[in-house]
Amino acid sequence: MIDHLVAALRSGQVEPLLAPGAVLVSDGGGQVAVPLRPVHGVGEIARVITVHCTRPGADLSVERVNGLPAIVVRRSGRAQAVLCLDVADEVVTHLWLILNPAKLTAWHRDPSCG
């Protein structure tokens, strides 16, 4: 499913992969503008994750986060976002979008990004 979500983000066709009752929780750490409350509704969730995961120059990769597959978004080797998700019945039910710079340092690929 996660590979399908990566492809959907790239093509702009995220909504069909989201459950009608899907919920997105985001963490910007007070440094990145994100919704302060959980986001409901496939259209709004698709908009939020597309905005944060498909900026120009973004490189999306599937990696293990807390033992589960997740999408790591980097630009020039610097982690910009981590998107974790739960899936049930072949649709995404819950998403966690981490944009807090303090929580992304472990995901930088270039040591100079520190």
Short mmCIF file of C-alpha atoms in Angstrom, two decimals, residues 23-29 34-35 39 48-49 52-53 71 80-86 94-101 103:
data_model
loop_
_atom_site.label_atom_id
_atom_site.label_comp_id
_atom_site.label_asym_id
_atom_site.label_seq_id
_atom_site.Cartn_x
_atom_site.Cartn_y
_atom_site.Cartn_z
CA VAL A 23 -7.69 11.12 10.06
CA LEU A 24 -4.40 13.02 9.71
CA VAL A 25 -2.40 14.26 12.70
CA SER A 26 0.55 16.56 12.03
CA ASP A 27 3.50 17.82 14.08
CA GLY A 28 5.29 20.99 13.06
CA GLY A 29 6.90 21.57 16.45
CA VAL A 34 0.55 22.67 10.04
CA PRO A 35 -3.06 22.10 11.10
CA VAL A 39 -7.68 16.74 9.84
CA VAL A 48 -2.29 18.74 3.28
CA ILE A 49 -0.05 15.76 2.53
CA HIS A 52 4.04 19.00 2.30
CA CYS A 53 5.28 15.93 0.43
CA ILE A 71 7.45 7.79 3.45
CA GLN A 80 11.61 17.62 5.16
CA ALA A 81 8.85 15.26 6.32
CA VAL A 82 8.06 11.75 7.48
CA LEU A 83 4.61 10.35 6.72
CA CYS A 84 3.49 7.29 8.70
CA LEU A 85 0.19 5.51 8.18
CA ASP A 86 -2.18 2.77 9.23
CA HIS A 94 -4.73 7.14 9.90
CA LEU A 95 -1.78 9.31 8.90
CA TRP A 96 0.90 11.03 10.97
CA LEU A 97 2.83 13.81 9.23
CA ILE A 98 6.03 14.77 11.03
CA LEU A 99 7.41 18.14 9.93
CA ASN A 100 9.05 19.16 13.22
CA PRO A 101 12.68 19.90 12.27
CA LYS A 103 12.42 15.22 14.96
#
